[in-house]
Tab-separated table of C-alpha atoms and ligand atoms in Angstrom:
chain	number	residue	atom	x	y	z
Y	533	MET	CA	-7.272	-190.060	-14.919
Y	534	THR	CA	-4.125	-191.482	-13.256
Y	535	SER	CA	-4.659	-193.861	-10.318
Y	536	PRO	CA	-4.158	-192.263	-6.889
Y	537	PHE	CA	-1.945	-195.277	-6.163
Y	538	ALA	CA	0.349	-195.174	-9.214
Y	539	TYR	CA	3.356	-195.091	-6.853
Y	540	TRP	CA	2.788	-198.774	-6.064
Y	541	GLN	CA	3.012	-200.064	-9.618
Y	542	GLY	CA	5.660	-202.787	-9.989
Y	543	ARG	CA	6.859	-202.515	-6.372
Y	544	ARG	CA	7.624	-205.615	-4.346
Y	545	VAL	CA	5.362	-205.305	-1.326
Y	546	VAL	CA	4.860	-207.633	1.643
Y	547	VAL	CA	1.543	-207.421	3.468
Y	548	THR	CA	1.624	-209.104	6.899
Y	549	GLY	CA	-1.790	-210.154	8.198
Y	550	ALA	CA	-2.928	-210.224	4.561
Y	551	ALA	CA	-5.796	-212.649	5.158
Y	552	GLY	CA	-7.165	-210.368	7.867
Y	553	LEU	CA	-10.089	-207.992	7.549
Y	554	VAL	CA	-8.063	-204.956	6.502
Y	555	GLY	CA	-5.149	-206.852	4.939
Y	556	SER	CA	-7.353	-208.475	2.309
Y	557	HIS	CA	-8.795	-205.119	1.186
Y	558	LEU	CA	-5.272	-203.703	1.124
Y	559	CYS	CA	-4.165	-206.552	-1.158
Y	560	ASP	CA	-7.057	-205.703	-3.528
Y	561	LEU	CA	-5.894	-202.083	-3.740
Y	562	LEU	CA	-2.268	-203.093	-4.299
Y	563	VAL	CA	-3.147	-205.558	-7.049
Y	564	GLU	CA	-5.288	-202.910	-8.715
Y	565	ALA	CA	-2.309	-200.542	-8.534
Y	566	GLY	CA	-0.016	-203.122	-10.172
Y	567	ALA	CA	2.154	-203.995	-7.145
Y	568	ARG	CA	3.859	-207.390	-6.796
Y	569	VAL	CA	2.326	-208.592	-3.558
Y	570	LEU	CA	3.617	-211.184	-1.129
Y	571	ALA	CA	0.696	-211.818	1.215
Y	572	VAL	CA	1.719	-213.374	4.536
Y	573	ASP	CA	-0.583	-214.767	7.216
Y	574	ASP	CA	-0.527	-217.687	9.636
Y	575	LEU	CA	-4.326	-217.994	9.293
Y	576	SER	CA	-4.646	-217.973	13.095
Y	577	LYS	CA	-7.457	-215.506	12.636
Y	578	GLY	CA	-7.283	-214.666	8.959
Y	579	ILE	CA	-9.196	-216.635	6.331
Y	580	LEU	CA	-7.794	-217.625	2.980
Y	581	GLU	CA	-11.174	-217.178	1.230
Y	582	ARG	CA	-10.679	-213.429	1.579
Y	583	LEU	CA	-7.836	-213.733	-0.937
Y	584	THR	CA	-9.028	-216.476	-3.313
Y	585	HIS	CA	-10.317	-213.929	-5.860
Y	586	LEU	CA	-6.671	-212.720	-6.138
Y	587	GLU	CA	-5.295	-216.182	-6.930
Y	588	GLY	CA	-2.586	-215.960	-9.592
Y	589	ARG	CA	-2.177	-212.225	-8.999
Y	590	ILE	CA	-0.495	-212.383	-5.580
Y	591	GLN	CA	1.843	-214.788	-3.879
Y	592	PHE	CA	0.579	-216.181	-0.600
Y	593	ALA	CA	2.787	-217.553	2.193
Y	594	LYS	CA	1.239	-219.239	5.196
Y	595	ALA	CA	3.742	-218.455	7.939
Y	596	ASP	CA	3.847	-217.670	11.635
Y	597	LEU	CA	5.913	-214.482	11.799
Y	598	CYS	CA	6.767	-215.238	15.438
Y	599	ALA	CA	8.653	-218.376	14.388
Y	600	PRO	CA	12.439	-217.982	14.359
Y	601	ASN	CA	13.693	-216.527	11.060
Y	602	ALA	CA	10.277	-216.763	9.348
Y	603	ALA	CA	10.035	-213.018	8.732
Y	604	ARG	CA	13.726	-212.734	7.804
Y	605	ASP	CA	13.403	-215.412	5.150
Y	606	LEU	CA	10.220	-213.966	3.688
Y	607	PHE	CA	11.322	-210.332	3.552
Y	608	ARG	CA	14.580	-211.008	1.686
Y	609	GLY	CA	14.554	-209.122	-1.648
Y	610	GLN	CA	11.388	-207.181	-0.803
Y	611	GLU	CA	11.085	-203.412	-1.038
Y	612	ILE	CA	8.203	-202.402	1.223
Y	613	VAL	CA	6.643	-204.099	4.262
Y	614	LEU	CA	3.107	-203.162	5.285
Y	615	HIS	CA	2.846	-204.654	8.772
Y	616	LEU	CA	-0.745	-205.352	9.749
Y	617	ALA	CA	-0.452	-208.746	11.461
Y	618	SER	CA	-1.511	-208.606	15.088
Y	619	ARG	CA	-3.662	-210.320	17.664
Y	620	ALA	CA	-6.753	-208.193	18.104
Y	621	TYR	CA	-10.269	-209.051	19.230
Y	622	GLY	CA	-13.309	-207.114	20.392
Y	623	ILE	CA	-13.482	-205.466	23.791
Y	624	ALA	CA	-15.031	-208.531	25.486
Y	625	TYR	CA	-11.784	-210.445	24.916
Y	626	SER	CA	-9.241	-207.612	25.167
Y	627	ALA	CA	-10.652	-206.348	28.475
Y	628	ASP	CA	-9.504	-209.438	30.397
Y	629	HIS	CA	-6.577	-210.731	28.304
Y	630	HIS	CA	-4.210	-207.782	28.638
Y	631	ASP	CA	-1.091	-209.817	29.331
Y	632	GLU	CA	-1.654	-212.175	26.396
Y	633	MET	CA	-2.381	-209.302	24.000
Y	634	TYR	CA	0.701	-207.438	25.174
Y	635	ARG	CA	3.213	-210.305	25.075
Y	636	PHE	CA	2.057	-211.789	21.801
Y	637	ASN	CA	2.013	-208.499	19.913
Y	638	VAL	CA	5.344	-207.263	21.294
Y	639	ASP	CA	7.038	-210.491	20.243
Y	640	LEU	CA	5.462	-210.420	16.769
Y	641	ASN	CA	6.264	-206.741	16.165
Y	642	ARG	CA	9.905	-207.060	17.256
Y	643	LYS	CA	10.467	-210.010	14.930
Y	644	VAL	CA	8.884	-208.167	12.014
Y	645	LEU	CA	10.877	-204.965	12.572
Y	646	ASP	CA	14.152	-206.878	13.044
Y	647	ALA	CA	13.478	-208.675	9.772
Y	648	CYS	CA	12.815	-205.355	8.002
Y	649	ALA	CA	16.237	-204.144	9.169
Y	650	ALA	CA	17.957	-207.403	8.179
Y	651	ALA	CA	16.365	-207.353	4.700
Y	652	ARG	CA	17.192	-203.635	4.301
Y	653	VAL	CA	13.763	-202.880	2.923
Y	654	ALA	CA	13.251	-199.295	1.817
Y	655	ARG	CA	9.944	-198.552	3.495
Y	656	VAL	CA	7.775	-199.903	6.321
Y	657	LEU	CA	4.251	-199.230	7.506
Y	658	ALA	CA	3.662	-199.863	11.228
Y	659	VAL	CA	-0.051	-200.178	11.946
Y	660	SER	CA	-0.773	-198.962	15.470
Y	661	THR	CA	-4.220	-198.092	16.882
Y	662	SER	CA	-6.266	-195.317	18.427
Y	663	CYS	CA	-6.236	-197.498	21.598
Y	664	VAL	CA	-2.815	-195.954	22.361
Y	665	TYR	CA	-4.655	-192.826	23.543
Y	666	PRO	CA	-5.515	-192.416	27.217
Y	667	ASP	CA	-9.135	-192.436	28.394
Y	668	ASP	CA	-8.972	-188.716	29.166
Y	669	ALA	CA	-7.540	-187.681	25.770
Y	670	PRO	CA	-9.251	-184.654	24.200
Y	671	CYS	CA	-11.834	-185.393	21.511
Y	672	PRO	CA	-11.434	-185.281	18.583
Y	673	THR	CA	-8.012	-186.644	19.508
Y	674	PRO	CA	-4.981	-185.163	17.776
Y	675	GLU	CA	-1.797	-187.219	17.348
Y	676	LEU	CA	-0.620	-187.018	20.979
Y	677	PRO	CA	2.960	-188.089	21.803
Y	678	VAL	CA	3.108	-191.855	22.217
Y	679	ASN	CA	3.802	-191.775	25.959
Y	680	THR	CA	0.912	-189.513	26.953
Y	681	GLY	CA	-0.701	-191.044	30.084
Y	682	GLU	CA	-1.698	-194.732	29.910
Y	683	PRO	CA	-3.307	-196.432	26.894
Y	684	GLU	CA	-7.094	-196.745	27.174
Y	685	LYS	CA	-8.057	-199.021	30.077
Y	686	ALA	CA	-10.285	-201.461	28.197
Y	687	ASN	CA	-7.448	-202.286	25.757
Y	688	ARG	CA	-4.438	-201.643	27.981
Y	689	GLY	CA	-2.301	-204.654	26.956
Y	690	TYR	CA	-3.029	-204.302	23.244
Y	691	GLY	CA	-2.567	-200.518	23.365
Y	692	GLN	CA	0.751	-200.778	25.229
Y	693	ALA	CA	2.104	-203.260	22.672
Y	694	LYS	CA	1.143	-200.854	19.881
Y	695	ARG	CA	2.906	-198.002	21.706
Y	696	GLU	CA	6.052	-200.110	21.768
Y	697	LEU	CA	5.621	-200.872	18.069
Y	698	GLU	CA	5.565	-197.131	17.354
Y	699	ILE	CA	8.659	-196.494	19.491
Y	700	ASP	CA	10.587	-199.397	17.957
Y	701	ALA	CA	9.535	-198.402	14.430
Y	702	ALA	CA	10.723	-194.817	14.998
Y	703	ARG	CA	14.033	-196.175	16.296
Y	704	LEU	CA	14.323	-198.393	13.216
Y	705	ALA	CA	13.911	-195.295	11.034
Y	706	ARG	CA	16.559	-193.329	12.962
Y	707	GLU	CA	19.127	-196.103	13.097
Y	708	THR	CA	18.764	-197.637	9.638
Y	709	GLY	CA	17.431	-194.842	7.438
Y	710	ILE	CA	14.420	-197.014	6.485
Y	711	ALA	CA	11.440	-194.766	5.727
Y	712	VAL	CA	8.775	-195.595	8.322
Y	713	ALA	CA	5.114	-194.636	8.287
Y	714	ILE	CA	2.980	-195.026	11.409
Y	715	VAL	CA	-0.817	-195.017	11.439
Y	716	ARG	CA	-3.278	-194.990	14.346
Y	717	PRO	CA	-6.599	-196.252	12.969
Y	718	VAL	CA	-10.021	-196.111	14.651
Y	719	ASN	CA	-12.617	-198.920	14.214
Y	720	ALA	CA	-12.833	-200.901	10.967
Y	721	TYR	CA	-15.678	-203.003	9.642
Y	722	SER	CA	-16.421	-204.772	6.360
Y	723	GLY	CA	-18.583	-207.518	4.897
Y	724	ARG	CA	-15.502	-209.780	5.066
Y	725	TYR	CA	-15.768	-209.999	8.859
Y	726	LYS	CA	-15.128	-213.348	10.503
Y	727	TRP	CA	-17.598	-214.023	13.307
Y	728	GLU	CA	-15.825	-214.512	16.669
Y	729	GLY	CA	-18.867	-215.330	18.831
Y	730	ASN	CA	-18.983	-213.260	22.025
Y	731	TYR	CA	-15.573	-211.809	21.211
Y	732	SER	CA	-16.743	-210.137	18.003
Y	733	HIS	CA	-16.499	-206.416	17.291
Y	734	VAL	CA	-19.426	-204.105	17.879
Y	735	ILE	CA	-20.896	-203.663	14.366
Y	736	PRO	CA	-21.078	-207.392	13.500
Y	737	MET	CA	-22.264	-208.100	17.054
Y	738	LEU	CA	-25.175	-205.654	16.785
Y	739	VAL	CA	-26.013	-206.773	13.234
Y	740	LYS	CA	-26.133	-210.409	14.360
Y	741	ARG	CA	-28.318	-209.694	17.372
Y	742	ILE	CA	-30.743	-207.516	15.451
Y	743	MET	CA	-30.985	-209.980	12.561
Y	744	ASP	CA	-31.394	-212.882	15.005
Y	745	GLY	CA	-34.456	-211.036	16.292
Y	746	ASP	CA	-33.218	-210.015	19.780
Y	747	ASP	CA	-36.007	-207.867	21.209
Y	748	PRO	CA	-35.257	-206.116	23.438
Y	749	LEU	CA	-31.765	-205.558	22.088
Y	750	VAL	CA	-29.275	-205.159	24.948
Y	751	ILE	CA	-26.378	-202.752	24.344
Y	752	TRP	CA	-23.268	-202.979	26.513
Y	753	GLY	CA	-22.630	-199.938	28.729
Y	754	SER	CA	-24.659	-196.746	28.619
Y	755	GLY	CA	-25.284	-196.817	24.855
Y	756	ARG	CA	-24.041	-193.221	24.802
Y	757	GLN	CA	-20.443	-194.179	23.976
Y	758	ARG	CA	-19.484	-192.566	20.659
Y	759	ARG	CA	-17.226	-194.012	17.983
Y	760	ASN	CA	-16.008	-193.235	14.482
Y	761	PHE	CA	-16.223	-196.255	12.141
Y	762	LEU	CA	-14.418	-196.611	8.854
Y	763	HIS	CA	-14.866	-199.280	6.205
Y	764	ALA	CA	-11.773	-201.516	5.925
Y	765	VAL	CA	-11.277	-200.483	2.295
Y	766	ASP	CA	-10.852	-196.906	3.513
Y	767	PHE	CA	-8.314	-198.073	6.080
Y	768	GLY	CA	-6.434	-199.572	3.114
Y	769	ARG	CA	-6.621	-196.397	0.995
Y	770	CYS	CA	-5.335	-194.289	3.884
Y	771	PHE	CA	-2.559	-196.788	4.720
Y	772	LEU	CA	-1.239	-196.639	1.137
Y	773	ALA	CA	-1.428	-192.851	0.946
Y	774	VAL	CA	0.323	-192.313	4.300
Y	775	THR	CA	3.035	-194.862	3.450
Y	776	GLU	CA	3.696	-193.162	0.134
Y	777	HIS	CA	3.525	-189.527	1.226
Y	778	TYR	CA	4.424	-189.413	4.911
Y	779	ALA	CA	6.947	-192.088	5.876
Y	780	THR	CA	8.489	-189.844	8.524
Y	781	ALA	CA	8.020	-192.003	11.668
Y	782	ASP	CA	5.414	-189.502	12.825
Y	783	PRO	CA	2.020	-191.083	13.644
Y	784	VAL	CA	-1.086	-190.206	11.635
Y	785	ASN	CA	-4.641	-190.881	12.802
Y	786	VAL	CA	-6.695	-192.910	10.352
Y	787	GLY	CA	-10.214	-191.868	11.244
Y	788	TYR	CA	-12.444	-188.836	11.251
Y	789	GLU	CA	-14.327	-186.507	13.583
Y	790	GLU	CA	-17.874	-187.790	12.909
Y	791	THR	CA	-19.170	-190.207	15.549
Y	792	VAL	CA	-22.301	-192.202	16.298
Y	793	THR	CA	-23.475	-193.424	19.698
Y	794	MET	CA	-23.999	-197.155	20.103
Y	795	GLU	CA	-27.725	-196.473	20.376
Y	796	GLU	CA	-27.718	-194.513	17.084
Y	797	LEU	CA	-25.660	-197.273	15.490
Y	798	ALA	CA	-28.152	-199.919	16.605
Y	799	ARG	CA	-31.044	-197.847	15.211
Y	800	ALA	CA	-29.167	-197.318	11.903
Y	801	ILE	CA	-28.618	-201.086	11.618
Y	802	GLY	CA	-32.313	-201.586	12.398
Y	803	ASP	CA	-33.185	-199.115	9.606
Y	804	ALA	CA	-30.906	-200.941	7.139
Y	805	ALA	CA	-32.518	-204.252	8.137
Y	806	GLY	CA	-36.112	-203.013	8.405
Y	807	ARG	CA	-36.284	-204.018	12.101
Y	808	ARG	CA	-37.259	-201.963	15.173
Y	809	PRO	CA	-36.292	-203.811	18.381
Y	810	ALA	CA	-36.711	-202.108	21.762
Y	811	ILE	CA	-33.318	-201.052	23.090
Y	812	ARG	CA	-32.051	-201.644	26.656
Y	813	PHE	CA	-28.642	-200.948	28.201
Y	814	ASP	CA	-26.398	-203.046	30.449
Y	815	PRO	CA	-24.176	-200.628	32.423
Y	816	SER	CA	-22.399	-203.552	34.162
Y	817	LYS	CA	-20.567	-204.370	30.885
Y	818	PRO	CA	-17.395	-202.576	29.693
Y	819	GLU	CA	-17.883	-199.779	27.188
Y	820	GLY	CA	-14.404	-198.215	26.880
Y	821	ARG	CA	-14.004	-194.469	26.506
Y	822	LEU	CA	-17.167	-192.400	26.277
Y	823	VAL	CA	-16.098	-190.671	23.062
Y	824	LYS	CA	-13.473	-191.803	20.590
Y	825	SER	CA	-13.028	-189.689	17.525
Y	826	ALA	CA	-9.966	-188.787	15.530
Y	827	ASP	CA	-8.727	-185.354	14.641
Y	828	SER	CA	-8.204	-185.918	10.910
Y	829	THR	CA	-6.319	-182.679	10.196
Y	830	LYS	CA	-2.989	-184.419	9.626
Y	831	LEU	CA	-4.535	-187.309	7.685
Y	832	ARG	CA	-6.249	-184.888	5.306
Y	833	ARG	CA	-3.056	-182.873	4.909
Y	834	VAL	CA	-0.740	-185.790	4.135
Y	835	THR	CA	-3.203	-187.656	1.897
Y	836	GLY	CA	-4.282	-184.667	-0.171
Y	837	GLY	CA	-7.732	-184.482	1.442
Y	838	MET	CA	-8.687	-188.161	1.383
Y	839	THR	CA	-12.209	-188.769	2.724
Y	840	PRO	CA	-14.137	-192.038	3.256
Y	841	SER	CA	-15.318	-193.747	0.065
Y	842	VAL	CA	-17.922	-195.893	1.863
Y	843	PRO	CA	-20.580	-193.992	3.867
Y	844	LEU	CA	-21.725	-195.735	7.059
Y	845	ALA	CA	-25.282	-196.361	5.758
Y	846	ALA	CA	-23.915	-198.203	2.681
Y	847	GLY	CA	-21.457	-200.104	4.867
Y	848	LEU	CA	-24.268	-201.236	7.178
Y	849	ARG	CA	-26.260	-202.553	4.217
Y	850	GLU	CA	-23.137	-204.561	3.302
Y	851	MET	CA	-23.119	-205.931	6.866
Y	852	ILE	CA	-26.723	-207.125	6.529
Y	853	GLU	CA	-25.638	-209.052	3.417
Y	854	TRP	CA	-22.689	-210.363	5.452
Y	855	TYR	CA	-25.161	-211.704	8.004
Y	856	HIS	CA	-27.205	-213.526	5.366
Y	857	ARG	CA	-24.065	-215.055	3.812
Y	858	SER	CA	-22.566	-216.045	7.159
Y	859	PHE	CA	-25.571	-217.377	9.014
Y	860	SER	CA	-28.120	-218.632	6.525
Y	861	GLN	CA	-28.955	-222.268	7.414
Y	862	LYS	CA	-26.709	-222.135	10.500
Y	863	ASP	CA	-27.431	-221.530	14.154
Y	864	THR	CA	-24.192	-220.056	15.490
Y	865	ARG	CA	-25.255	-218.824	18.892
B	531	NAD	N1	-10.009	-203.665	12.832
B	531	NAD	C1	-9.936	-202.566	13.574
B	531	NAD	O1	-10.943	-201.974	13.964
B	531	NAD	C2	-8.576	-201.975	13.913
B	531	NAD	C3	-8.513	-200.767	14.606
B	531	NAD	C4	-7.268	-200.233	14.895
B	531	NAD	C5	-6.124	-200.893	14.514
B	531	NAD	N2	-6.216	-202.067	13.845
B	531	NAD	C6	-4.988	-202.745	13.442
B	531	NAD	O2	-5.039	-202.902	12.039
B	531	NAD	C7	-4.384	-204.117	11.663
B	531	NAD	C8	-5.324	-204.958	10.822
B	531	NAD	O3	-6.503	-205.196	11.578
B	531	NAD	P1	-7.568	-206.283	11.133
B	531	NAD	O4	-8.876	-205.852	11.638
B	531	NAD	O5	-7.393	-206.593	9.704
B	531	NAD	O6	-7.097	-207.521	12.017
B	531	NAD	P2	-7.310	-209.074	11.725
B	531	NAD	O7	-7.247	-209.759	13.046
B	531	NAD	O8	-8.485	-209.308	10.861
B	531	NAD	O9	-6.007	-209.408	10.888
B	531	NAD	C9	-4.771	-209.657	11.489
B	531	NAD	C10	-4.166	-210.840	10.758
B	531	NAD	O10	-2.886	-211.127	11.323
B	531	NAD	C11	-2.715	-212.543	11.249
B	531	NAD	N3	-1.694	-212.920	12.237
B	531	NAD	C12	-1.782	-212.843	13.583
B	531	NAD	N4	-0.666	-213.315	14.132
B	531	NAD	C13	0.167	-213.678	13.123
B	531	NAD	C14	1.461	-214.251	13.068
B	531	NAD	N5	2.144	-214.552	14.180
B	531	NAD	N6	2.004	-214.500	11.860
B	531	NAD	C15	1.320	-214.213	10.720
B	531	NAD	N7	0.085	-213.677	10.708
B	531	NAD	C16	-0.482	-213.420	11.900
B	531	NAD	C17	-4.093	-213.115	11.586
B	531	NAD	O11	-4.263	-214.431	11.126
B	531	NAD	C18	-5.003	-212.120	10.882
B	531	NAD	O12	-5.354	-212.557	9.592
B	531	NAD	C19	-3.957	-204.779	12.961
B	531	NAD	O13	-2.614	-204.450	13.216
B	531	NAD	C20	-4.851	-204.146	14.009
B	531	NAD	O14	-4.235	-204.142	15.285
B	531	NAD	C21	-7.416	-202.632	13.529
């Protein structure tokens, strides 16, 4: 059977944010497909260990893409840029660092897109987010125009920067003829997660608390907030398929309709771990939109019906292993 990613064989591909959670899985897929990968990361949040198993099969450049000319120098002679680098943390950080998230990401994205134009690459992937959608967006959310209402409140600065990335990327396509793909992913997780203490994302946070023995387990908000989660490897598969088949500067959701509440998620993690803590809620803490789920009609159409390869239950078992690897012998509270 031919690989679904045969298109990538022999292509010169830059992955920005390659040592990040999703970037590292994307590099795996590209290497498997036979691409010539230049992996770029400043390691501000990424970790090199996520790429060590690819040593000798990719090139790695440690570089801050906000530094003058860094992106321009690196992109010279490259064919495709998959732009994943960004500053992104869990809701506890985003919710009161809007200005920082906005300014940093706008600066980074402009430098990367300018460098794509200067290097005359053929194709670019701009990775946006489902946080561009307003809090009152319909659910499942179809690909609404980028300027619909305000980005979700809890991630306003980050979401606004991603809106500007989409607008600038579409302009790049119009003015240079570069083929641009734009994706709006939901929530990723993977056993390669890097613990960020109180600023961590919800799945690792709940796994850590349950495995640490928190009882009762306190969930932020009402516990009824619903989310769609996708393993980072499935982010990567969708990113490659959309970049290959739908580089039309028209955003595509990367996520699906199925959701779990935070309470259900906590119970599923408990099941995977063989633990049954009592569950309490803290409504004074931010919880974001009540329901976030993606209308996947366009994603399925442009990717030839791609569906998740990692079911949530299997992914949660991977996260329990992540906990044991990350915290055995250590007290990280
Ligand atoms: N993880 C999610 O749930 C999620 C959801 C929606 C969208 N996204 C988007 O997907 C992309 C990948 O997400 P992720 O979870 O892998 O994020 P991540 O934070 O794990 O990876 C981002 C990487 O970018 C690198 N980086 C940051 N600033 C840089 C700079 N100036 N120069 C070079 N490298 C820099 C970081 O070191 C990090 O390794 C991001 O654009 C993110 O906004 C992620």
